[in-house]
Amino acid sequence: MADNISREDILTELFNVGVGQAASTLSDIIDKRIGLTIPNVRILDAAKGKIELNKYLQNVAEGAVMVSSISFNSQLEGKVSLLFPADKMHHFIDLCLHETRDEFEDSLEFTDIDFDTIKEIGNIVINSIIGELSNAVNIPVEYTLPDIDVLNDANAEHFVDCEDYRLVLMMFLAFDIEGTEIGGAIVINMTLNSLDDILNKIDKLYNGR
Amino acid sequence: MDSIIPGILNCINEGIIMITEDLEITYWNPFMERLSGKKSSEVLGKKVNQVLPALERPFFYSAVERLISRGNPIFFSAAMHRKLVNPDHRVNLKMNRVLLEGRSNLLLEFIDVTNQFQRISQLRDYVSQLSHLNNQLKQKEKVIEKLAYYDKLTGVANRALFDKFADKYLSMARDHGTMLGLMFVDVNEFKLINDTYGHNTGDKVMTRVASLLTESTRKNDIVCRYGGDEFLVLLPDIRTVRDYQAIAERIEVNKKRHIVQDGYDIWLSLSIGISFYPDDGITIGDLIEKADEYMYLNKHQMRTQQKNMLSD
């Protein structure tokens, strides 16, 4: 248990370094002050991961989410999903694009332009997280550009696969654009072997074991 | 195979640039010439950030650095980067690492999405126009409803609205076993007011009576202008005599009084009759007839009282 806590703390530190760089890149691109923080990372088995994720989906996103996801393979195998509450996304995109649209702000209809905007943000955030992890443990990770989707009635089953993937790294992402906060979630669904590889490397690097 | 690739890249409807790790342009396809207006011969060997100044930014340098070290693709959207190539074209940019003879080269793909932006902008304009028209229509509907259901002079309900509510309130009283009150109000000597002070002042007096009745009744009661100087008031959900008395007392205070209108001191008095469902009738017609009868009795009593006072 004590090992778990220290590993989760190390992962939290690592990912915060990553999202810090992502925030600085995004601030440069959209020319606005951006804050990105991950309060904590939790390593959960698939069943607990689903419970936690369903809480987020019901309480924050009310079931509808915009998802940016990539699958990765090579030495590490798994899938990363970056989730945002869909009803907040028009406002979020408008803030990024310096635009104002009063009409249909809460609608779940998105254009290709909206999808491309989220694709870029997803690419930057996921790159920062997986890149930092890959660098820290020195295991290469290969992936493509994120796929973007809007799920109207999402539940944890969409993101956590019990059969092939056994463990979940779950973290919440606080996105702050000039005072407007949007609560996202990141789910990394990994094979047990992949996560073992990462945790063993972390133990060696940080605890000397 | 290597000899085919430049031929393919020349046919592709995407702007393709190849650059070295130190950003030097090694390939610039014909579509890129059309997008940028710059010939391949002008740009080969130059730094990409000098040829396309929009790329001379920290985010681009850090993307190049990440791409060289990790090899994972990078995407920049036309929406967030408005003038990547030139102000007239909206392009998405995809960047990939290509290893050639052990060295990293970067492939930059510029995908023209200008038409997409134009179509979406047109759609937004249509939606905005539709929304504007829809708002205008709603406003007009409100005006039409006002004209159809409200008395033009006094602003209270007209007979059409009265009929609508009368049926509804009568069914409610029947279903819930409550009483429905119907008040018949007549402005005494209104012809004399018109003849003495003029029709303009008479109209204003009528509006004051409508306001007086509205202020004295409850939120769900319906005050209706029934004829020239006659009003009907529907009083739903009367459960006890006390419910009615509270309203009657408020009207009684204002029933006989002096009002000042257009500088004239006018004596205003109202004759009122009230009937109740089910005691006085079971249809609205019965209730109006009965209330009218009681109103005339009240008018007669008031006249007698007045005569007695004058003879005393």
XYZ file of C-alpha atoms in Angstrom:
521
model
C 0.000 0.000 0.000
C 2.816 2.356 0.960
C 4.481 1.503 -2.357
C 1.288 2.323 -4.198
C 1.003 5.749 -2.568
C 4.573 6.688 -3.441
C 4.157 5.433 -6.998
C 0.966 7.446 -7.418
C 2.745 10.511 -6.020
C 5.591 10.071 -8.478
C 3.175 9.678 -11.384
C 1.288 12.801 -10.229
C 4.558 14.755 -10.233
C 5.549 13.417 -13.649
C 2.206 14.193 -15.261
C 2.097 17.684 -13.750
C 5.473 18.459 -15.326
C 3.980 17.258 -18.640
C 0.752 19.242 -18.436
C 2.728 22.291 -17.287
C 4.563 22.183 -20.630
C 1.255 21.610 -22.441
C -0.202 24.702 -20.691
C 2.742 26.808 -21.788
C 2.438 25.588 -25.420
C -1.318 26.273 -25.449
C -0.821 29.727 -23.890
C 1.641 30.531 -26.683
C -0.797 29.305 -29.359
C -3.998 30.979 -28.192
C -2.329 33.938 -26.522
C -4.225 33.561 -23.251
C -3.185 32.578 -19.735
C -3.811 28.855 -19.316
C -3.525 26.705 -16.217
C -3.452 22.904 -16.362
C -3.126 20.817 -13.219
C -3.629 17.217 -12.221
C -4.484 17.037 -8.497
C -3.664 13.331 -8.213
C -3.211 10.136 -10.156
C -4.861 6.940 -9.007
C -3.935 3.419 -9.996
C -7.109 1.358 -9.899
C -8.204 -2.077 -10.968
C -10.753 -2.097 -13.804
C -13.802 -2.443 -11.510
C -12.832 0.488 -9.239
C -11.762 2.505 -12.255
C -15.219 2.094 -13.739
C -16.914 3.220 -10.515
C -14.760 6.378 -10.288
C -15.197 7.178 -13.949
C -18.965 6.719 -13.810
C -19.073 9.199 -10.894
C -17.318 11.774 -13.086
C -19.536 11.005 -16.070
C -22.709 11.453 -14.031
C -21.710 14.350 -11.781
C -19.535 16.533 -13.986
C -20.341 15.573 -17.537
C -23.963 14.475 -16.962
C -23.380 11.575 -19.352
C -22.341 13.538 -22.464
C -18.628 13.847 -23.142
C -16.269 14.949 -25.870
C -13.485 12.409 -26.058
C -10.042 12.697 -27.517
C -8.383 9.296 -27.563
C -5.311 7.505 -28.849
C -4.220 3.900 -28.747
C -0.534 3.201 -28.275
C 1.533 0.111 -28.825
C 5.176 -0.922 -29.221
C 6.694 -1.746 -25.813
C 3.758 -0.254 -23.923
C 0.196 -1.075 -24.926
C -2.979 0.694 -24.028
C -5.386 3.531 -24.712
C -5.522 7.103 -23.397
C -8.801 9.013 -23.329
C -9.089 12.690 -22.528
C -12.686 13.495 -21.559
C -14.438 16.849 -21.323
C -18.076 17.597 -20.441
C -19.651 18.042 -23.905
C -22.067 20.814 -22.880
C -19.151 23.076 -21.868
C -17.203 22.564 -25.078
C -18.712 25.330 -27.223
C -17.719 27.873 -24.597
C -14.312 26.232 -24.221
C -13.699 26.268 -27.997
C -14.894 29.880 -28.234
C -12.399 30.861 -25.525
C -9.608 29.133 -27.444
C -10.585 30.799 -30.726
C -11.293 34.273 -29.268
C -14.884 34.021 -30.502
C -18.308 34.567 -28.965
C -21.368 32.632 -29.952
C -24.482 33.192 -27.893
C -26.735 30.800 -29.738
C -26.855 27.100 -29.033
C -24.017 27.266 -26.530
C -25.143 24.155 -24.677
C -25.934 22.124 -27.780
C -24.111 18.907 -28.557
C -23.762 19.717 -32.258
C -20.159 20.290 -33.302
C -18.594 21.238 -36.632
C -15.422 19.839 -38.195
C -13.701 23.047 -37.083
C -14.675 22.318 -33.472
C -13.389 18.752 -33.794
C -10.073 19.954 -35.265
C -9.642 22.431 -32.404
C -10.131 19.678 -29.834
C -7.890 17.367 -31.852
C -5.049 19.882 -31.501
C -5.659 20.398 -27.773
C -5.947 16.632 -27.233
C -2.742 16.081 -29.192
C -0.859 18.605 -27.044
C -2.205 17.327 -23.695
C -1.849 13.615 -24.474
C 1.609 14.159 -25.982
C 2.658 15.887 -22.797
C 1.404 13.111 -20.530
C 2.515 10.079 -22.484
C 5.687 11.818 -23.627
C 6.708 12.673 -20.084
C 5.957 9.146 -18.920
C 7.847 7.630 -21.846
C 10.834 9.907 -21.201
C 10.883 9.289 -17.455
C 10.844 5.501 -17.677
C 12.789 5.474 -20.947
C 10.294 3.264 -22.755
C 9.344 4.415 -26.274
C 5.635 4.803 -27.023
C 4.201 5.011 -30.543
C 0.814 6.443 -31.371
C -1.154 8.371 -34.008
C -3.152 11.613 -33.859
C -6.168 11.476 -31.513
C -9.639 10.472 -32.665
C -12.369 12.861 -31.517
C -15.862 11.745 -30.679
C -18.931 12.998 -28.844
C -20.714 10.402 -26.734
C -24.194 11.377 -25.607
C -24.730 8.660 -23.074
C -21.224 7.651 -22.103
C -20.430 5.200 -19.363
C -17.177 3.741 -18.083
C -17.521 0.655 -20.329
C -16.522 2.878 -23.277
C -13.129 3.582 -21.782
C -12.238 0.685 -19.510
C -11.956 -2.769 -21.011
C -11.967 -5.590 -18.468
C -10.948 -8.380 -20.793
C -7.782 -7.129 -22.413
C -6.757 -4.364 -20.068
C -6.598 -4.871 -16.398
C -5.515 -1.606 -14.821
C -6.518 2.004 -15.057
C -4.570 5.182 -14.392
C -7.217 7.723 -13.578
C -6.690 11.441 -13.117
C -8.747 14.598 -13.207
C -7.546 17.563 -15.189
C -8.354 21.109 -14.130
C -8.304 23.304 -17.238
C -8.338 27.033 -16.554
C -8.553 29.564 -19.389
C -8.373 33.087 -18.007
C -10.498 32.173 -14.985
C -12.973 29.868 -16.744
C -12.504 26.372 -15.340
C -13.391 23.174 -17.134
C -12.984 19.844 -15.371
C -11.670 17.086 -17.605
C -10.642 13.525 -16.881
C -7.862 11.378 -18.284
C -8.149 7.624 -18.337
C -5.181 5.482 -19.294
C -6.280 1.929 -19.783
C -3.182 -0.289 -19.832
C -2.265 -3.931 -19.853
C -0.987 -5.160 -16.562
C 2.388 -5.902 -18.165
C 2.722 -2.379 -19.498
C 1.904 -0.811 -16.145
C 4.226 -3.259 -14.383
C 7.015 -2.193 -16.730
C 6.384 1.462 -15.873
C 6.102 0.903 -12.126
C 9.241 -1.262 -12.030
C 11.177 1.435 -13.868
C 9.825 4.052 -11.452
C 10.886 1.904 -8.475
C 14.356 1.546 -9.913
C 14.729 5.204 -10.792
C 13.228 6.782 -7.705
C 13.492 4.205 -4.940
C 16.683 2.451 -6.027
C 15.011 -0.979 -6.044
C 10.082 3.016 -55.644
C 12.047 6.135 -54.584
C 11.624 7.585 -58.061
C 7.818 7.210 -57.868
C 7.441 9.134 -54.574
C 8.196 12.667 -55.910
C 5.719 12.011 -58.747
C 3.036 11.022 -56.245
C 3.729 13.979 -53.965
C 3.483 16.311 -56.983
C -0.080 15.025 -57.684
C -1.380 15.243 -54.119
C -3.961 17.950 -53.319
C -2.214 18.867 -50.096
C 0.688 21.202 -49.544
C 3.706 18.990 -48.805
C 7.000 20.243 -47.404
C 9.988 18.183 -46.298
C 12.469 19.808 -43.938
C 15.653 18.701 -42.220
C 16.167 18.695 -38.452
C 17.532 22.235 -38.709
C 14.382 23.381 -40.570
C 15.943 23.611 -44.053
C 13.425 23.017 -46.862
C 14.328 20.037 -49.076
C 11.017 19.561 -50.886
C 8.074 21.855 -51.725
C 5.304 20.365 -53.903
C 3.233 22.139 -56.612
C 0.123 22.330 -54.408
C 2.237 24.166 -51.806
C 3.309 26.569 -54.577
C -0.391 27.324 -55.247
C -1.218 27.675 -51.544
C 1.670 29.961 -50.718
C 2.271 31.690 -54.052
C 5.956 30.802 -53.654
C 7.831 28.718 -56.222
C 9.805 25.663 -55.146
C 12.953 27.133 -56.681
C 12.605 30.241 -54.469
C 12.347 28.350 -51.189
C 14.512 25.206 -51.433
C 17.462 25.438 -49.065
C 15.819 28.187 -46.998
C 14.584 27.796 -43.406
C 10.859 27.007 -43.269
C 10.211 29.521 -40.484
C 11.667 32.293 -42.653
C 9.556 31.330 -45.675
C 6.421 30.896 -43.523
C 6.794 33.518 -40.766
C 3.680 32.203 -38.898
C 5.870 29.263 -37.847
C 8.409 31.518 -36.174
C 6.907 30.841 -32.756
C 7.959 28.847 -29.653
C 5.135 26.298 -30.112
C 6.525 25.322 -33.542
C 10.108 24.965 -32.320
C 9.024 22.806 -29.379
C 6.826 20.682 -31.715
C 9.837 20.109 -33.999
C 11.991 19.190 -31.002
C 9.368 16.724 -29.720
C 8.844 15.239 -33.149
C 12.562 14.666 -33.688
C 13.064 13.083 -30.264
C 9.862 10.989 -29.947
C 8.503 10.655 -33.472
C 4.821 10.967 -32.551
C 2.720 13.077 -34.968
C 1.738 16.679 -34.290
C -1.413 18.480 -35.393
C -2.125 22.212 -35.680
C -5.678 23.250 -36.540
C -6.660 25.950 -38.998
C -9.028 27.397 -36.380
C -6.260 28.073 -33.843
C -3.648 29.057 -36.466
C -5.355 31.424 -38.849
C -2.537 32.542 -41.126
C -0.200 29.568 -41.278
C 0.474 29.900 -45.013
C -1.337 33.069 -46.099
C -4.370 35.095 -44.958
C -6.638 33.752 -47.746
C -6.340 30.059 -46.965
C -7.296 28.134 -43.851
C -5.054 25.073 -43.485
C -4.615 22.285 -40.974
C -1.002 21.231 -40.474
C 0.083 17.657 -39.753
C 3.723 16.933 -38.943
C 5.372 13.529 -39.050
C 8.922 12.268 -38.680
C 10.409 10.379 -41.621
C 13.711 8.555 -41.122
C 15.932 8.691 -44.210
C 19.372 7.115 -44.151
C 19.401 7.221 -40.376
C 18.555 10.910 -40.199
C 15.269 12.513 -39.164
C 13.404 14.490 -41.771
C 10.116 16.172 -41.080
C 7.083 15.892 -43.329
C 4.705 18.859 -43.128
C 1.237 18.387 -44.671
C -0.905 21.473 -45.193
C -4.552 20.469 -45.741
C -6.682 23.224 -47.234
C -9.966 23.533 -45.257
C -10.957 27.007 -46.508
C -14.169 25.660 -48.105
C -15.125 24.012 -44.833
C -14.780 27.368 -43.028
C -16.842 29.125 -45.699
C -19.608 26.521 -45.550
C -19.751 26.659 -41.746
C -19.760 30.446 -41.817
C -22.661 30.387 -44.327
C -24.538 27.903 -42.158
C -23.997 30.090 -39.090
C -25.326 33.098 -41.011
C -28.426 31.111 -42.034
C -28.941 29.909 -38.466
C -28.545 33.438 -37.166
C -31.033 34.785 -39.759
C -33.474 31.996 -38.916
C -33.128 32.685 -35.227
C -33.742 36.403 -35.874
C -36.835 35.607 -37.978
C -38.034 33.184 -35.333
C -37.772 35.905 -32.673
C -39.704 38.324 -34.880
C -42.363 35.670 -35.425
C -42.660 35.062 -31.674
C -43.078 38.807 -31.090
C -45.789 38.934 -33.742
C -47.523 35.911 -32.235
C -47.591 37.759 -28.908
C -49.134 40.825 -30.572
C -51.718 38.652 -32.376
C -52.557 36.850 -29.142
C -52.913 40.198 -27.388
C -55.254 41.433 -30.124
C -57.243 38.194 -30.113
C -57.650 37.788 -26.371
C -57.396 41.200 -24.735
C -59.564 44.294 -24.799
C -57.815 47.011 -26.789
C -58.918 49.905 -24.545
C -58.529 48.510 -21.035
C -55.974 45.680 -21.540
C -58.094 43.175 -19.567
C -59.423 39.925 -21.094
C -62.001 40.099 -23.887
C -64.929 37.719 -24.289
C -62.908 35.176 -26.272
C -60.430 34.769 -23.409
C -63.261 34.845 -20.874
C -64.995 31.940 -22.700
C -61.763 29.954 -22.743
C -61.190 30.339 -18.986
C -64.867 30.041 -18.078
C -65.010 26.491 -19.527
C -61.716 25.541 -17.863
C -62.674 26.928 -14.427
C -66.140 25.395 -14.586
C -64.684 21.920 -15.249
C -62.202 22.427 -12.421
C -64.989 23.393 -9.990
C -66.999 20.345 -11.118
C -64.007 17.980 -10.736
C -62.775 19.348 -7.389
C -66.165 20.064 -5.813
C -65.335 23.770 -5.343
C -67.404 26.875 -6.102
C -66.907 29.157 -9.084
C -67.876 32.782 -8.518
C -68.965 35.046 -11.357
C -69.175 38.766 -10.711
C -71.141 41.130 -12.977
C -69.958 44.733 -12.653
C -71.642 47.743 -14.227
C -70.350 51.332 -14.134
C -73.298 53.442 -13.013
C -74.258 56.447 -15.109
C -71.387 55.881 -17.518
C -73.337 57.595 -20.340
C -73.540 60.695 -18.152
C -69.746 60.596 -17.583
C -69.189 60.402 -21.351
C -71.679 63.191 -22.079
C -70.318 65.457 -19.331
C -66.554 65.002 -19.617
C -66.184 63.689 -23.200
C -65.438 60.231 -24.613
C -61.697 60.566 -24.143
C -62.081 61.020 -20.396
C -64.792 58.336 -20.379
C -62.346 55.853 -21.938
C -59.771 56.669 -19.259
C -62.369 56.150 -16.520
C -63.172 52.748 -18.020
C -59.448 51.856 -17.937
C -59.288 52.941 -14.276
C -62.233 50.645 -13.455
C -60.454 47.741 -15.197
C -57.288 48.425 -13.154
C -59.297 48.726 -9.941
C -60.909 45.329 -10.551
C -57.594 43.698 -11.506
C -55.887 45.080 -8.382
C -58.730 43.920 -6.136
C -58.824 40.334 -7.420
C -56.409 37.392 -7.143
C -53.729 36.284 -9.598
C -55.831 33.557 -11.227
C -59.105 35.519 -11.316
C -60.096 36.696 -14.800
C -61.337 40.266 -15.270
C -63.104 40.658 -18.611
C -64.652 43.642 -20.399
C -68.016 42.204 -21.342
C -69.650 45.156 -23.067
C -69.474 48.989 -23.197
C -69.570 49.649 -19.438
C -69.896 46.083 -18.160
C -67.242 43.786 -16.736
C -67.314 40.118 -15.757
C -64.955 38.630 -13.179
C -64.378 34.888 -12.900
C -63.436 33.799 -9.366
C -62.242 30.173 -9.445
C -61.468 27.859 -6.527
C -63.828 29.445 -3.975
C -63.884 26.983 -1.096
C -65.515 29.059 1.649
C -67.503 32.285 1.891
C -64.383 33.819 3.431
C -62.479 33.363 0.120
C -65.074 35.492 -1.661
C -65.460 38.025 1.164
C -61.780 38.965 1.021
C -62.159 39.937 -2.648
C -65.536 41.598 -2.150
C -64.160 43.761 0.677
C -61.324 45.014 -1.517
C -63.814 45.944 -4.270
C -66.308 47.466 -1.794
C -63.688 50.014 -0.661
C -63.421 51.310 -4.247
C -67.029 50.761 -5.272
C -68.196 54.310 -4.585
C -65.613 57.058 -4.661
C -64.485 60.305 -6.217
C -61.716 60.004 -8.734
C -59.744 62.751 -10.418
C -59.360 62.252 -14.158
C -58.051 64.850 -16.609
C -58.513 67.472 -13.889
C -62.211 66.575 -13.348
C -63.541 65.367 -10.016
C -65.743 62.424 -11.097
C -68.139 60.422 -8.930
C -67.569 56.735 -9.726
C -69.942 54.068 -8.542
C -70.250 50.406 -9.477
C -73.238 48.058 -9.293
C -72.175 44.494 -8.609
C -73.974 41.175 -8.700
C -72.413 37.770 -8.000
C -73.557 34.234 -8.684
C -71.954 30.926 -7.700
C -71.644 27.543 -9.307
C -73.381 25.242 -8.397
C -75.938 27.111 -6.221
C -77.064 29.668 -8.868
C -76.613 27.568 -12.006
C -74.552 24.863 -13.627
C -73.605 26.569 -16.891
C -71.745 29.813 -17.526
C -74.876 31.170 -19.232
C -76.913 30.496 -16.057
C -74.273 32.165 -13.897
C -74.083 35.301 -16.099
C -77.877 35.604 -16.142
C -78.132 35.248 -12.365
C -75.220 37.654 -11.676
C -76.803 40.190 -14.075
C -80.114 39.856 -12.155
C -78.327 40.431 -8.798
C -76.420 43.368 -10.309
C -79.751 45.067 -11.254
C -81.083 44.454 -7.743
C -77.926 46.088 -6.380
C -78.320 49.027 -8.792
C -81.931 49.462 -7.694
C -80.949 49.335 -3.996
C -78.234 51.944 -4.572
C -80.687 54.251 -6.357
C -83.253 53.872 -3.550
C -80.576 54.585 -0.919
C -79.507 57.664 -2.878
C -83.112 58.930 -3.169
C -83.680 58.369 0.585
C -80.507 60.262 1.416
C -81.558 63.167 -0.821
C -85.124 63.306 0.643
C -83.690 63.218 4.224
